[in-house]
CSV table of C-alpha atoms in Angstrom, one decimal:
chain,number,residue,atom,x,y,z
A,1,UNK,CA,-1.6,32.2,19.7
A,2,UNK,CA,-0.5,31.7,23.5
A,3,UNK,CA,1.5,33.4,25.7
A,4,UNK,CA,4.9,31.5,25.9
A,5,UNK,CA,5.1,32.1,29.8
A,6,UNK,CA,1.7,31.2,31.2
A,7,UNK,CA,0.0,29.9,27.9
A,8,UNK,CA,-2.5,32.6,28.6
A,9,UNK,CA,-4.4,33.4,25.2
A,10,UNK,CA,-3.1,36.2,23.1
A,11,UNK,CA,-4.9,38.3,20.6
A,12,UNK,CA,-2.2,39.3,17.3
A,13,UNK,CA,-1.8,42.9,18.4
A,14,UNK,CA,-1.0,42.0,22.1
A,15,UNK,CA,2.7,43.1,22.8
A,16,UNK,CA,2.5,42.1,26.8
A,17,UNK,CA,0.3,38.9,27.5
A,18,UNK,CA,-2.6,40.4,30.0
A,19,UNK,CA,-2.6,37.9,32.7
A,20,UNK,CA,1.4,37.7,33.8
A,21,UNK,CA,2.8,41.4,31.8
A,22,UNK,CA,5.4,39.1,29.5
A,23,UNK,CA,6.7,40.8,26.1
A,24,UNK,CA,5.5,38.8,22.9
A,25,UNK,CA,7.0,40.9,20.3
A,26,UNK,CA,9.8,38.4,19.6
A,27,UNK,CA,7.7,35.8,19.0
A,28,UNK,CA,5.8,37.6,16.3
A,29,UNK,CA,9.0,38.5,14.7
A,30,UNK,CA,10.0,35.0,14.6
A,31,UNK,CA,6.7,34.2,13.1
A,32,UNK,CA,7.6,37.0,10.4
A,33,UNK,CA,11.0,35.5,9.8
A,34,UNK,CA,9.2,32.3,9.2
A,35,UNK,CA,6.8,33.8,6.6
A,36,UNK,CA,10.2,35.5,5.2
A,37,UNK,CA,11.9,32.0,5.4
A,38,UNK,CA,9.2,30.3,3.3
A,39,UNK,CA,8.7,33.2,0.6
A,40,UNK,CA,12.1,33.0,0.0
A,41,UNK,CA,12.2,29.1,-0.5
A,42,UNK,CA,8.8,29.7,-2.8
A,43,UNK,CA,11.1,32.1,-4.9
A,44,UNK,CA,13.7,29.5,-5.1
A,45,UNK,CA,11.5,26.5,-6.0
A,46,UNK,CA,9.9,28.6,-8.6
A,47,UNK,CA,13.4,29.7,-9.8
A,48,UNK,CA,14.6,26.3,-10.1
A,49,UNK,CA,11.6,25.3,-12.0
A,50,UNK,CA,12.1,28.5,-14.4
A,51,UNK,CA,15.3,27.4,-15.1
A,52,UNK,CA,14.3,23.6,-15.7
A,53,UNK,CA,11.4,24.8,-18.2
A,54,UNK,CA,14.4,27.0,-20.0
A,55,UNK,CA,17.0,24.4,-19.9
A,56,UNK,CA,14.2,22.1,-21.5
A,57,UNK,CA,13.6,24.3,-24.2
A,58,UNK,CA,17.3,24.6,-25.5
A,59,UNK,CA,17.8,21.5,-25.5
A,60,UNK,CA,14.5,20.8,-27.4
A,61,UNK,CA,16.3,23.7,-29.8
A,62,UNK,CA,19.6,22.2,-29.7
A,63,UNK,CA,18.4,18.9,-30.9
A,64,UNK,CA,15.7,20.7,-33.2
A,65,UNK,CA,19.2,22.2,-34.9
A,66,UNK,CA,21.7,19.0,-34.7
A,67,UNK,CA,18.4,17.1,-36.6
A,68,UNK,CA,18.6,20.1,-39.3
A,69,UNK,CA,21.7,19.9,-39.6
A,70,UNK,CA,21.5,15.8,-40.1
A,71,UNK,CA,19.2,16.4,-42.6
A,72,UNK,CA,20.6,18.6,-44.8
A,73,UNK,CA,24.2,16.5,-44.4
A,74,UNK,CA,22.2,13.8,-45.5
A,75,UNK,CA,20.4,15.8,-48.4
A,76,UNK,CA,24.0,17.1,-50.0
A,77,UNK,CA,25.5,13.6,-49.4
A,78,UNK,CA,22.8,12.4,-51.4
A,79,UNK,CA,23.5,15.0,-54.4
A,80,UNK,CA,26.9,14.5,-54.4
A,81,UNK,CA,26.5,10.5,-54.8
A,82,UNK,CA,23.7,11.3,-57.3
A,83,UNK,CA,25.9,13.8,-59.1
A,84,UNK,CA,29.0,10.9,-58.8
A,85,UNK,CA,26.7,8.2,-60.1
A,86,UNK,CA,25.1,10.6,-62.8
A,87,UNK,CA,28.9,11.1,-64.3
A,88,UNK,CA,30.1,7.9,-64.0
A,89,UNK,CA,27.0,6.6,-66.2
A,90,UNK,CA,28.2,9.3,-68.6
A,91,UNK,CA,31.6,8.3,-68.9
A,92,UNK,CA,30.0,4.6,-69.3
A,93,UNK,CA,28.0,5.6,-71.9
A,94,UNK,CA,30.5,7.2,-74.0
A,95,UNK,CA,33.1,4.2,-73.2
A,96,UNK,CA,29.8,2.1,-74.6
A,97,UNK,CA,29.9,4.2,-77.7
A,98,UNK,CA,33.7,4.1,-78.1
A,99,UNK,CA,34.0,0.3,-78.0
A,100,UNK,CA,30.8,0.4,-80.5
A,101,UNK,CA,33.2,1.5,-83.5
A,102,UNK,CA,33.9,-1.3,-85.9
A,103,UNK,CA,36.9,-2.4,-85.8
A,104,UNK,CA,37.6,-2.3,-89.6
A,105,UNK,CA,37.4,2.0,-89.0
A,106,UNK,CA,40.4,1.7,-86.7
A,107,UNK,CA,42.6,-0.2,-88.6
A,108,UNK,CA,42.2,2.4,-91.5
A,109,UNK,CA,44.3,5.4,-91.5
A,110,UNK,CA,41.9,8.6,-91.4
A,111,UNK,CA,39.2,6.2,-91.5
A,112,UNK,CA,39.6,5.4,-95.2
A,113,UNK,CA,36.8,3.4,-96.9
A,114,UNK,CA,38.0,-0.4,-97.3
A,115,UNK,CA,37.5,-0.2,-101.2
A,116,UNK,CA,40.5,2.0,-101.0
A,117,UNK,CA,42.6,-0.8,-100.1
A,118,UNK,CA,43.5,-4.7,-101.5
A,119,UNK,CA,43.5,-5.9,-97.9
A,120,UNK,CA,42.6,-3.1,-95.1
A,121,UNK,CA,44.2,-5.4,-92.4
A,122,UNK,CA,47.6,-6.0,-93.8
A,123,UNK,CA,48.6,-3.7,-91.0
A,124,UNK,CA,46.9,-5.1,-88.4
A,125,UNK,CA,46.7,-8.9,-88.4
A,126,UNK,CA,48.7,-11.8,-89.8
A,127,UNK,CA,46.8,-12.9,-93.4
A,128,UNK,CA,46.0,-16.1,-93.8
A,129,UNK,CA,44.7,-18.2,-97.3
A,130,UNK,CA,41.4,-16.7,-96.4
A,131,UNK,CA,42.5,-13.4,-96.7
A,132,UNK,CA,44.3,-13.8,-100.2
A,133,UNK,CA,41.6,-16.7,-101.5
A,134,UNK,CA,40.1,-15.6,-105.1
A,135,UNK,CA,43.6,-13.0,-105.4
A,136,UNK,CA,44.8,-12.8,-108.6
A,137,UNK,CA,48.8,-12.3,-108.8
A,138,UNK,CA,48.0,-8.8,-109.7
A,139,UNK,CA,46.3,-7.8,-106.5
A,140,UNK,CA,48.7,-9.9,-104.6
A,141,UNK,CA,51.5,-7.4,-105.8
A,142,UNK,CA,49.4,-4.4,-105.1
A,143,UNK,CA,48.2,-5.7,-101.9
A,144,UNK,CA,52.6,-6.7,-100.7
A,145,UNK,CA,53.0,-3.0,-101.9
A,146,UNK,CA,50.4,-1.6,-100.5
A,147,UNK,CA,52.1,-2.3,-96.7
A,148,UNK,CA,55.2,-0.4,-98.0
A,149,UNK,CA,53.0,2.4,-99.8
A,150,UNK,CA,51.2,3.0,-96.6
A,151,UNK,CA,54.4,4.4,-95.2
A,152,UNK,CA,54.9,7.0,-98.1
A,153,UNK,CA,57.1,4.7,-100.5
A,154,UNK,CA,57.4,5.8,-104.0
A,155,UNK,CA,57.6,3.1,-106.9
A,156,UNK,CA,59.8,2.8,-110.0
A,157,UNK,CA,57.4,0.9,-111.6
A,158,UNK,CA,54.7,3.9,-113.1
A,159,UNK,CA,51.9,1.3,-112.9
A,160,UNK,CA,52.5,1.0,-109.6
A,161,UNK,CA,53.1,4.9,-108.7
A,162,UNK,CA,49.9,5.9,-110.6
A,163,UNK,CA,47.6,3.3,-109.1
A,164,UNK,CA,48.7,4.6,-105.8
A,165,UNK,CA,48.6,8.3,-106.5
A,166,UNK,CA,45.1,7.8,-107.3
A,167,UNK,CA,44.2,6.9,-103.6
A,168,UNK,CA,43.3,9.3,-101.3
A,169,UNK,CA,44.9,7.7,-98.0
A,170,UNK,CA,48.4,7.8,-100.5
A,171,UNK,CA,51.4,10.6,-99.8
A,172,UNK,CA,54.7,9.8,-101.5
A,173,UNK,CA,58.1,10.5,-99.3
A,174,UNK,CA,60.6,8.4,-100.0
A,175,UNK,CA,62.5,7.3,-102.9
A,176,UNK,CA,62.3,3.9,-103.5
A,177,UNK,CA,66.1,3.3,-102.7
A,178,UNK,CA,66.1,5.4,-99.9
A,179,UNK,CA,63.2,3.8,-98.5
A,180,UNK,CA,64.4,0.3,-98.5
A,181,UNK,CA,68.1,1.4,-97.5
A,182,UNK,CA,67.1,3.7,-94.4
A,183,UNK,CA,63.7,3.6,-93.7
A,184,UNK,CA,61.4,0.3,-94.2
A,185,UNK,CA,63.2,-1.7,-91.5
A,186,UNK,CA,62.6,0.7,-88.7
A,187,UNK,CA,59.0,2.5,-90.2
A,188,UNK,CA,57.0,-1.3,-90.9
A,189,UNK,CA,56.5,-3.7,-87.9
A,190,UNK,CA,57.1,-7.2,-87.6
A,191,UNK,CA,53.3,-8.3,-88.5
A,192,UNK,CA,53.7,-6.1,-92.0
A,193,UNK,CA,56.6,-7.3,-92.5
A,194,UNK,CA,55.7,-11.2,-92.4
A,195,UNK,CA,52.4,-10.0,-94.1
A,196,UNK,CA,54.4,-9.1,-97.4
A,197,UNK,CA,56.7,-12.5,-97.5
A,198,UNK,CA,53.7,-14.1,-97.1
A,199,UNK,CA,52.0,-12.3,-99.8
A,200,UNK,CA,55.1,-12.3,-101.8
A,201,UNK,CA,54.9,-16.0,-102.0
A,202,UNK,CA,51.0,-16.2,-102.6
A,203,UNK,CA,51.8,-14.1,-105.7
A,204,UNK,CA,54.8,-16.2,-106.7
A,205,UNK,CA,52.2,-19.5,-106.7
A,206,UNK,CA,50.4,-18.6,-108.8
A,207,UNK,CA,52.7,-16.7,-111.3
A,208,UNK,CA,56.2,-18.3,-110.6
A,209,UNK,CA,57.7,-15.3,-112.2
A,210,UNK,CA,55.4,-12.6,-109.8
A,211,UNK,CA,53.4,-10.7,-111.6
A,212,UNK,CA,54.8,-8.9,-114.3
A,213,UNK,CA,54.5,-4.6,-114.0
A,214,UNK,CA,54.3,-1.9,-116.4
A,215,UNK,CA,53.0,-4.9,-119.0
């Protein structure tokens, strides 16, 4: 350290420089300002990198949490299409089963047993020869009565009215003039209706009287 007057050398405790009496003291307090100056941007650096390092680690947090989050999203999305798919193949399967059932068991009413019946499809598709082939007149009649009986028709004829009471599907409501008068146009549909002209005539080919009741 020199004297800033005469360059004269200084030791640090020298206040006046010993060769021309100048005062030094300012320039060790600008030398302690200096050391100030640079502590002080020491404190900042190391503040600045503090807050880096901490900025750093929420963000490594932040994204630790949005990637958790992700996840799980991604989890309950996946049990909820599992769940979807799971009851869909349910539904399937029971669809599968429903379209299973033979068809004769639905054209029954309270899934009667075909024996019970002359033809079980009278009521649900047109007859053909096939349908009638080996018929004798007899089972033509039952079978051309049998659409009206299904509708709770009774008979006059007691051959006929005891070979129906004897079947289980069978519950007498109607007269037989009352049902013919009031109800069989509106209760039997067009297919059962062609179904007993057509039957009617089968019967009347082979017996061109018809078959003859309560013989």
């Amino acid at each position: 350290m020199k004297c800033p007057n005469c360059h004269a050398p200084l030791d640090k405790e020298d206040v006046f420089c010993p060769e021309c009496g100048n005062r030094v003291e300012m320039q060790k307090k600008s030398g302690l300002a200096a050391v100030i100056i640079s502590l002080l941007v020491l404190a900042v650096i190391i503040a600045g990198i503090t807050i880096w390092l901490l900025a750093g680690k929420q963000d490594a947090s932040k994204s630790n949490s949005k990637t958790t989050l992700d996840t799980q999203t991604s989890d309950d999305k996946r049990d909820t299409y599992e769940a979807e798919n799971k009851e869909e193949s349910e539904l399937e399967s029971e669809k599968d089963k429903e379209e299973k059932v033979p068809e004769e068991s639905l054209d029954l009413p309270d899934n009667t047993a075909e024996e019970d019946y002359v033809i079980p499809q009278s009521n649900s598709k047109y007859l053909t020869d096939l349908d009638v082939q080996g018929k004798t007149a007899q089972e033509l009649n039952y079978a051309k009565n049998e659409i009206y009986a299904r509708h709770g028709r009774r008979f006059d004829s007691p051959e006929l009215q005891n070979y129906f009471n004897s079947k289980s599907w069978y519950t007498g409501k109607y007269d037989a003039k009352d049902f013919d008068a009031n109800y069989s146009a509106s209760l039997l549909s067009d297919m059962e209706k062609k179904n007993a002209e057509f039957l009617k005539d089968k019967e009347y080919e082979l017996a061109p009287s018809g078959y003859q009741l309560d013989q």
